[in-house]
Short mmCIF file of C-alpha atoms in Angstrom, two decimals:
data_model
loop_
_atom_site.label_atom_id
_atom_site.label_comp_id
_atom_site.label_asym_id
_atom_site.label_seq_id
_atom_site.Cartn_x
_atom_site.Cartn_y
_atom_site.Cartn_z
CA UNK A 1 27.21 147.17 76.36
CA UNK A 2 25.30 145.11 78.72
CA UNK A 3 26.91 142.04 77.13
CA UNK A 4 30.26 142.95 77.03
CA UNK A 5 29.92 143.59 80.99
CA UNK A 6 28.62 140.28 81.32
CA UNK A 7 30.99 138.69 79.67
CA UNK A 8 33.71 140.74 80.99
CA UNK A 9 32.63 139.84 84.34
CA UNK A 10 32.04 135.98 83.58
CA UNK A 11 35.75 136.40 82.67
CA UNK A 12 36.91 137.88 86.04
CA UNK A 13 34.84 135.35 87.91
CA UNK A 14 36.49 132.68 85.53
CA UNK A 15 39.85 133.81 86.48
CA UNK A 16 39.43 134.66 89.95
CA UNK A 17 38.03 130.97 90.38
CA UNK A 18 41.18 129.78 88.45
CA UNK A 19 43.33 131.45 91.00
CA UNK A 20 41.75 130.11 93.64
CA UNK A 21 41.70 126.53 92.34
CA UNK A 22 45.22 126.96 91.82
CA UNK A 23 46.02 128.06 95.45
CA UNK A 24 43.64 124.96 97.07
CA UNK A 25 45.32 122.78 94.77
CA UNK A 26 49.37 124.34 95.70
CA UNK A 27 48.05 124.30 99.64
CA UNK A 28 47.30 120.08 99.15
CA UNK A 29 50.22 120.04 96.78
CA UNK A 30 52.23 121.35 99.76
CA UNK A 31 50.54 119.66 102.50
CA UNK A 32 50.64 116.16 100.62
CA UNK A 33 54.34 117.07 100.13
CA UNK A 34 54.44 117.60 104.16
CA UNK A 35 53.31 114.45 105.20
CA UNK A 36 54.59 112.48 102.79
CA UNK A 37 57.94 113.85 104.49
CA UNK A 38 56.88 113.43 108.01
CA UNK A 39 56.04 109.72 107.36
CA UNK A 40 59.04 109.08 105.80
CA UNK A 41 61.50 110.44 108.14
CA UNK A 42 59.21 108.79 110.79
CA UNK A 43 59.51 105.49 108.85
CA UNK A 44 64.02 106.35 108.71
CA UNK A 45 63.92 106.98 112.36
CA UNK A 46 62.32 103.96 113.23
CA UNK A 47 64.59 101.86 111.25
CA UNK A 48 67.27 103.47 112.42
CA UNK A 49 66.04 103.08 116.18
CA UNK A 50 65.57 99.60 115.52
CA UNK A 51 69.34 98.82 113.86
CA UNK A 52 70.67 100.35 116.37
CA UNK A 53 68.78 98.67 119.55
CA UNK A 54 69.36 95.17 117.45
CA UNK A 55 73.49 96.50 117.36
CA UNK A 56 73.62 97.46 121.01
CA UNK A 57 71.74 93.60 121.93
CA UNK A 58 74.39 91.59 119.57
CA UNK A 59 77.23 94.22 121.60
CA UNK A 60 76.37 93.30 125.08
CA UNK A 61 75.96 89.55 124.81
CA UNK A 62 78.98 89.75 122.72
CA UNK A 63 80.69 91.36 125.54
CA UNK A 64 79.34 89.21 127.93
CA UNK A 65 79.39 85.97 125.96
CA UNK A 66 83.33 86.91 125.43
CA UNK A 67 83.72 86.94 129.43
CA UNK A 68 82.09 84.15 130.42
CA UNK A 69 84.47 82.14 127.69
CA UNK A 70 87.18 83.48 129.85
CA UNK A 71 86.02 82.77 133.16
CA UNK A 72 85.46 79.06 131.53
CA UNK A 73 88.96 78.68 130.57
CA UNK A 74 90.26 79.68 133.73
CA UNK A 75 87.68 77.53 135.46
CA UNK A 76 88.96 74.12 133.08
CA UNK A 77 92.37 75.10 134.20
CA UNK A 78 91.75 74.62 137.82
CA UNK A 79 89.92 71.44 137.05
CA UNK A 80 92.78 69.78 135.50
CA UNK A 81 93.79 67.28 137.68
CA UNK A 82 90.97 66.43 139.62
CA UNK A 83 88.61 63.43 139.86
CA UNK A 84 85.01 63.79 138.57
CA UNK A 85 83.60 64.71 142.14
CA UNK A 86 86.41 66.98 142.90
CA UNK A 87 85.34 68.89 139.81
CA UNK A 88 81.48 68.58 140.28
CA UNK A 89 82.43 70.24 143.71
CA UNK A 90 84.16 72.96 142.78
CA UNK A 91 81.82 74.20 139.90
CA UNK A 92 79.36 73.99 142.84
CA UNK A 93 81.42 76.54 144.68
CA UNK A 94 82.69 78.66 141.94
CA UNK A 95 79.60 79.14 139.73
CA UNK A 96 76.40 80.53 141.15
CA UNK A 97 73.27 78.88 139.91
CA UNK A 98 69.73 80.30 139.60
CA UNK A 99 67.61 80.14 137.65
CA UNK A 100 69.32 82.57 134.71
CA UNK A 101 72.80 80.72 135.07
CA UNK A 102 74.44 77.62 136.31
CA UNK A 103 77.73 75.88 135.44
CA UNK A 104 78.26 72.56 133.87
CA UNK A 105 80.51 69.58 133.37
CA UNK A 106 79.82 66.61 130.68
CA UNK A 107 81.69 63.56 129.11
CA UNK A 108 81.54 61.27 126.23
CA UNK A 109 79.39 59.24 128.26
CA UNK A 110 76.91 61.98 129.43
CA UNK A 111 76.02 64.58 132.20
CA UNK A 112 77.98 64.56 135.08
CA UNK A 113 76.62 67.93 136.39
CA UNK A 114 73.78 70.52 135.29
CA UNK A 115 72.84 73.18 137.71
CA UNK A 116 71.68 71.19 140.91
CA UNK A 117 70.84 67.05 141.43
CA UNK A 118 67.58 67.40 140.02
CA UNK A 119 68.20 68.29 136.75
CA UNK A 120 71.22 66.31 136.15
CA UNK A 121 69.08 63.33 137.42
CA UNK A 122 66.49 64.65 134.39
CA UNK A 123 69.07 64.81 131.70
CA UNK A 124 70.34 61.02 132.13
CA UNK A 125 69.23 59.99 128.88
CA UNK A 126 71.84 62.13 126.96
CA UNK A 127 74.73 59.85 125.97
CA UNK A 128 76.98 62.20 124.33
CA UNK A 129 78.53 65.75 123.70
CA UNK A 130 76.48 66.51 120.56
CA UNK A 131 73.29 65.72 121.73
CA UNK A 132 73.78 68.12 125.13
CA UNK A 133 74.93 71.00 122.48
CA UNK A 134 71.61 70.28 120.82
CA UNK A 135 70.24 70.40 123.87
CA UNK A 136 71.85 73.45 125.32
CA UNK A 137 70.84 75.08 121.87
CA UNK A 138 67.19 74.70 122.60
CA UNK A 139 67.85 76.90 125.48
CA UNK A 140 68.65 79.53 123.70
CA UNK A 141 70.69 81.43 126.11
CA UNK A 142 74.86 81.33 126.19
CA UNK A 143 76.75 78.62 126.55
CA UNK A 144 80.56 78.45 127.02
CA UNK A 145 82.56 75.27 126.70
CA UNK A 146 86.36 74.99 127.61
CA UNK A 147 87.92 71.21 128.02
CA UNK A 148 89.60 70.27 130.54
CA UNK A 149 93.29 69.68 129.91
CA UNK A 150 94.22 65.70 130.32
CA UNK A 151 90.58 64.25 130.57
CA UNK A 152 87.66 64.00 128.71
CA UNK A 153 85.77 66.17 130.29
CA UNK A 154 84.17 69.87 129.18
CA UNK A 155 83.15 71.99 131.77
CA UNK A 156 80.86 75.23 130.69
CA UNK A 157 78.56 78.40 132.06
CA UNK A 158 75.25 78.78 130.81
CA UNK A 159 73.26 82.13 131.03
CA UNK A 160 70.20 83.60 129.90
CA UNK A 161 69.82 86.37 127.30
CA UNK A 162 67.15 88.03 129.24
CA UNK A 163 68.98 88.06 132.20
CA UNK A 164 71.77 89.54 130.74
CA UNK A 165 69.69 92.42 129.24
CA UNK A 166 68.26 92.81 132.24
CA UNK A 167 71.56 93.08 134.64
CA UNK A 168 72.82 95.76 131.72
CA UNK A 169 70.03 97.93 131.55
CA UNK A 170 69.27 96.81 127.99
CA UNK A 171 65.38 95.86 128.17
CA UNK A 172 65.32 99.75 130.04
CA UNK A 173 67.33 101.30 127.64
CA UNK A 174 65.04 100.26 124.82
CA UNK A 175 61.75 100.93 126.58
CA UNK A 176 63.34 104.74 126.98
CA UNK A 177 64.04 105.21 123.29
CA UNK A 178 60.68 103.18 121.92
CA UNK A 179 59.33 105.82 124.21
CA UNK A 180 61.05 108.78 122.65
CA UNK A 181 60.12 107.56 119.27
CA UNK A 182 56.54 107.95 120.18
CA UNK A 183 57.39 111.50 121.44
CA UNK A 184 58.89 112.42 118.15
CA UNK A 185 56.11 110.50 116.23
CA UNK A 186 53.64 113.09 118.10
CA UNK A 187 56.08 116.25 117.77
CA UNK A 188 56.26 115.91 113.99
CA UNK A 189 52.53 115.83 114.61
CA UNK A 190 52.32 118.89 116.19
CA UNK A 191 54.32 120.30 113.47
CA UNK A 192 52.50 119.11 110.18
CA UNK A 193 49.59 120.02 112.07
CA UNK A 194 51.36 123.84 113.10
CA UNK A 195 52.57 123.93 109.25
CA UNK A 196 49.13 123.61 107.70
CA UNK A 197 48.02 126.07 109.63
CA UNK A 198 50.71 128.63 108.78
CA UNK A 199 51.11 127.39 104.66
CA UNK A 200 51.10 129.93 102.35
CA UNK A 201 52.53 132.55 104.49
CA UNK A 202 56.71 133.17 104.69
CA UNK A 203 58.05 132.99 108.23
CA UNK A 204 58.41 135.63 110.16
CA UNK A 205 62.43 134.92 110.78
CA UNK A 206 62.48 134.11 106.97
CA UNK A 207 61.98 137.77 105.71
CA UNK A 208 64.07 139.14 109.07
CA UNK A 209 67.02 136.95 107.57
CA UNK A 210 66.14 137.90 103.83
CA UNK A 211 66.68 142.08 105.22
CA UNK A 212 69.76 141.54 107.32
CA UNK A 213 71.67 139.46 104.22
CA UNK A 214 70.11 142.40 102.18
CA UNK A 215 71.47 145.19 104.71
CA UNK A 216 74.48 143.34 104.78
CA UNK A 217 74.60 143.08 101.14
CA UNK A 218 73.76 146.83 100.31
CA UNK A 219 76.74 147.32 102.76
CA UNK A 220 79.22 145.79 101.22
CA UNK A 221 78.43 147.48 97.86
CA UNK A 222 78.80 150.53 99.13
CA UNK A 223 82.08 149.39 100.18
CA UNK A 224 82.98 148.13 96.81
CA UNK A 225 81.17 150.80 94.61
CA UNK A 226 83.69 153.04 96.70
CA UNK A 227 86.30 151.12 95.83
CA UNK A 228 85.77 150.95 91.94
CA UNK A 229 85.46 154.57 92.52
CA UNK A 230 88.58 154.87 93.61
CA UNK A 231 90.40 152.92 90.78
CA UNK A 232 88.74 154.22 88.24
CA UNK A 233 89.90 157.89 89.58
CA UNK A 234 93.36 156.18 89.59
CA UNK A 235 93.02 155.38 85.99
CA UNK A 236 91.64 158.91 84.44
CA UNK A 237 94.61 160.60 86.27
CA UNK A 238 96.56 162.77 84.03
CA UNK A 239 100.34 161.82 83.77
CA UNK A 240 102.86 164.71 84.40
CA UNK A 241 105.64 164.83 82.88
CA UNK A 242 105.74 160.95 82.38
CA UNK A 243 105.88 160.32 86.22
CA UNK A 244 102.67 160.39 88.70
CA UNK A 245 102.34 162.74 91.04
CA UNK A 246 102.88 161.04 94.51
CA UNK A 247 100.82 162.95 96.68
CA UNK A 248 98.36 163.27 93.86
CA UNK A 249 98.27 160.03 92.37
CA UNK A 250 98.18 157.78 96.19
CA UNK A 251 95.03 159.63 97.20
CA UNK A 252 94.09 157.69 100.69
CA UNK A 253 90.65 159.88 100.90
CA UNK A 254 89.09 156.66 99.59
CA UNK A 255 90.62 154.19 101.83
CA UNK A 256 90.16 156.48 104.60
CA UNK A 257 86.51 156.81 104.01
CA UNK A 258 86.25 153.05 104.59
CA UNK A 259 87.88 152.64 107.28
CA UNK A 260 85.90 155.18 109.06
CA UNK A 261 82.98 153.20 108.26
CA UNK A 262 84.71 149.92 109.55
CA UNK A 263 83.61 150.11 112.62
CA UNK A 264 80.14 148.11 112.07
CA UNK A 265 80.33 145.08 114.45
CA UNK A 266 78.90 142.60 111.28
CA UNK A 267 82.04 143.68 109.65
CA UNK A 268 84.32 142.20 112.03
CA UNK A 269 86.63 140.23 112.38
CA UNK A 270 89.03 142.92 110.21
CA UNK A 271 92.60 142.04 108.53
CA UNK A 272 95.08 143.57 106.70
CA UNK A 273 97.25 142.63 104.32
CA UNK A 274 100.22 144.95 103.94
CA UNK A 275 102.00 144.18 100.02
CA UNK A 276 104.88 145.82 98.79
CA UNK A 277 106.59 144.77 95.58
CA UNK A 278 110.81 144.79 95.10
CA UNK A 279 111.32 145.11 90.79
CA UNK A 280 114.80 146.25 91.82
CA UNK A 281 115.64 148.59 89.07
CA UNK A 282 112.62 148.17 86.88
CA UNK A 283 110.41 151.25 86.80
CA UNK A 284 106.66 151.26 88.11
CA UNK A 285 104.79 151.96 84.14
CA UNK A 286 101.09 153.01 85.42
CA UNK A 287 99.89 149.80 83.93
CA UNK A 288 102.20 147.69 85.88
CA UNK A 289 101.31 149.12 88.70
CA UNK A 290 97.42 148.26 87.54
CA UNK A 291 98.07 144.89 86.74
CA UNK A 292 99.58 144.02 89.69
CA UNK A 293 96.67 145.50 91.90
CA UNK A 294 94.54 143.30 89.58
CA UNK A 295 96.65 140.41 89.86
CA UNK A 296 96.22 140.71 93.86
CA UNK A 297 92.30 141.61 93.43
CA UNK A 298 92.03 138.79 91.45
CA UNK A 299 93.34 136.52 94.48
CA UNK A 300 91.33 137.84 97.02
CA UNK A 301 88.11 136.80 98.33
CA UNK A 302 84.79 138.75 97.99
CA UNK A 303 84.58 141.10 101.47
CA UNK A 304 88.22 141.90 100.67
CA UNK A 305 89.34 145.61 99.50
CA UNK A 306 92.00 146.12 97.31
CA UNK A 307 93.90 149.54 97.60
CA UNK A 308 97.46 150.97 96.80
CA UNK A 309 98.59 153.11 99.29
CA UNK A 310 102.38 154.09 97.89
CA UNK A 311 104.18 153.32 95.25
CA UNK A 312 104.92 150.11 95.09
CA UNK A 313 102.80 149.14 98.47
CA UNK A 314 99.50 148.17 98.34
CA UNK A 315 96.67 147.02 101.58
CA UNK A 316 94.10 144.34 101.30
CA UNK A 317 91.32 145.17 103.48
CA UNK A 318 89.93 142.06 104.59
CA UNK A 319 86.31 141.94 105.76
CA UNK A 320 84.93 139.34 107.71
CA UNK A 321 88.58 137.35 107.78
CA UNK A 322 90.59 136.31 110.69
CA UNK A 323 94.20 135.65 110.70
CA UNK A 324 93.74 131.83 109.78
CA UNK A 325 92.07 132.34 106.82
CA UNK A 326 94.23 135.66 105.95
CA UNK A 327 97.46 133.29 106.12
CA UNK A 328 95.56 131.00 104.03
CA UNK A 329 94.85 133.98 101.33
CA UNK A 330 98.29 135.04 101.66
CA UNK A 331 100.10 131.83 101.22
CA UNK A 332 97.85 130.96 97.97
CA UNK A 333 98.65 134.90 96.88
CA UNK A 334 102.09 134.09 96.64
CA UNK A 335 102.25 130.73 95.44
CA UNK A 336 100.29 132.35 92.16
CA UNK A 337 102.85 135.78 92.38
CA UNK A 338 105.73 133.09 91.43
CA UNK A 339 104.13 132.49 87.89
CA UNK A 340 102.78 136.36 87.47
CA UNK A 341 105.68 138.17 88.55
CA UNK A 342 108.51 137.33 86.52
CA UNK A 343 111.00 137.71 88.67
CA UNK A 344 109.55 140.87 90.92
CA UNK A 345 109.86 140.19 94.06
CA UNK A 346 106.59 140.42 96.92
CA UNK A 347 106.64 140.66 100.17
CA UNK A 348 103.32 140.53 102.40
CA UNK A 349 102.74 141.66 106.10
CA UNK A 350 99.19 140.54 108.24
CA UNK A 351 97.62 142.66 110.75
CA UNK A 352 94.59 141.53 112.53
CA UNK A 353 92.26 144.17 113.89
CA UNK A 354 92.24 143.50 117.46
CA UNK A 355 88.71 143.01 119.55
CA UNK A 356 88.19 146.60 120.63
CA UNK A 357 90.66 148.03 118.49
CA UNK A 358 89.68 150.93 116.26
CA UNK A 359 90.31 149.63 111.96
CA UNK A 360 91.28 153.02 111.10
CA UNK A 361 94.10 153.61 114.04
CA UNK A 362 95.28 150.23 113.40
CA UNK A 363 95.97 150.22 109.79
CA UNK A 364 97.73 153.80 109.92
CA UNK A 365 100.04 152.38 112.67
CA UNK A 366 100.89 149.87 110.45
CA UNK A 367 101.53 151.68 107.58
CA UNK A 368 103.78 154.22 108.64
CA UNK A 369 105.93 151.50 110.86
CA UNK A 370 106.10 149.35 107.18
CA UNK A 371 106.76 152.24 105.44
CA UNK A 372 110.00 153.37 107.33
CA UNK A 373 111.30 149.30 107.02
CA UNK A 374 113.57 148.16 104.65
CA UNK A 375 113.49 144.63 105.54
CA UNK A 376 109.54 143.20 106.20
CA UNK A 377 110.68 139.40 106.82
#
């Protein structure tokens, strides 16, 4: 005996330690799983920081590169004309200079102006066009060339990047977002860190969510278990004398019972849709009249209640459904009714349960006002 409680408990212990290894090893599983996530959408959000700050840098010296071409070509037009002085002069006037942007005018036979005296004195070993553009390129800022019509001249802006940046709010712009990349960086922290603490238990809001769709699930059964009830009564009824009964057979205690209990707020919004069938002389055989509420069931959506409330008239009770998507379920009712019906005509009426408005009082008031027309359209 004393050996079969030994081993019995060396089995327990066995399995208990099993468990446990199992649970450490789902926890890292899970945590591994975390990180591994953090780090990567870390790793997408930086890349897609970084695209985007690289897009928005081409953008603005595009935009700024594209205006400064224009203010050249208006600036070679009102040099055409002019001597070489008379145009060194007025690029003095019109362009600023500093040391982020100055203006320009060169030749075949080399610098006639670059920013001030100095530096055109400093640039009198360039001979020709393509070495100043080779020049200009070491710069690395933009340059805009327009020539000017007539002569051999090309007049031109130049302008830093950085200053550009700078007068757009670029370099700030970037600083703000590198620093709210940091802040999310440290947020997703704060939640791998708030995560392993709280692994292995189901959120609070998880299991409140998991009751309501349950509540709200056990609801609509009883709506629907009541409504099977209700056609299965239909079908056990007794025929007399080969023609139902009408107040026997179109027995609203049913429908009326749900519509007392539509007055639950996660119910709402409430339409209905009012059908009545024309098969002129035809007559309504009990399963016509069942395979028509089954063809019109069978079009409907899940939270919506299929009922026949006369002969020949039938109600959709449409949970959950406002008049939008009720036109929508109506038009694609009838588009199928031309293929079912063979040649029976239907006719459909909407009704939306107004905010307020009692379910119950509305669909009665619309019933009997159908009821006593002979034309719905």
């Amino acid at each position: 005996m004393f050996q079969v409680d030994t081993r019995k408990d060396a089995m327990n212990r066995q399995i208990d330690k099993s468990k446990n290894n199992f649970k450490e090893k789902t926890y890292r599983g899970r945590l591994v799983a975390a990180l591994v996530l953090v780090i990567l959408t870390i790793v997408l959000e930086t890349v897609y920081f970084v695209y985007h700050i690289s897009d928005n840098r081409d953008n603005v010296l595009q935009a700024y590169e594209d205006e400064q071409s224009q203010t050249v070509g208006i600036l070679a037009g009102g040099l055409k004309g002019m001597a070489e002085d008379e145009m060194v002069d007025l690029i003095r006037q019109t362009v600023p200079v500093s040391g982020s942007t100055w203006g320009f005018l060169i030749s075949d036979s080399g610098v006639s102006y670059m920013k001030d005296e100095d530096t055109t004195k400093s640039l009198e070993y360039i001979s020709s066009v393509s070495a100043f553009d080779e020049y200009m390129d070491s710069l690395g800022g933009i340059v805009s060339e327009a020539a000017v019509p007539g002569t051999g001249y090309i007049c031109g802006i130049f302008t830093d990047t950085d200053y550009v940046l700078d007068k757009y709010g670029t370099n700030t712009m970037e600083f703000y977002i590198i620093i709210a990349v940091v802040a999310t960086v440290l947020v997703f922290g704060c939640i791998l860190i708030e995560f392993a603490g709280r692994i292995g238990h189901e959120g609070r809001k998880v299991i409140a969510l998991k009751a309501a769709l349950a509540e709200r699930n056990e609801k609509f059964g009883e709506y629907e278990k009541l409504t099977d009830q209700y056609e299965e009564e239909l079908r056990n009824r007794e025929m007399e004398g080969g023609e139902m009964k009408r107040e026997g057979y179109y027995d609203m205690d049913i429908v009326d019972t749900l519509l007392r209990k539509s007055s639950d707020p996660e119910l709402f919004p409430i339409t209905f849709m009012f059908i009545r069938v024309r098969m002129g002389d035809r007559y309504f055989s009990r399963d016509a009249i069942f395979r028509i509420m089954d063809f019109i069931k069978s079009t409907m959506g899940k939270n919506h209640i299929t009922a026949e409330v006369s002969k020949g008239y039938f109600v959709v009770i449409m949970y959950k459904t406002d008049m939008d998507m009720a036109k929508k379920a109506k038009a694609d009712m009838l588009e199928k009714w031309e293929e079912f019906s063979k040649g029976a005509e239907l006719e459909a009426v909407l009704k939306e349960t107004g905010k307020g408005e009692d379910p119950r009082q509305v669909f009665y008031h619309e019933k009997d006002r159908l009821l006593d027309l002979t034309d719905w359209q």
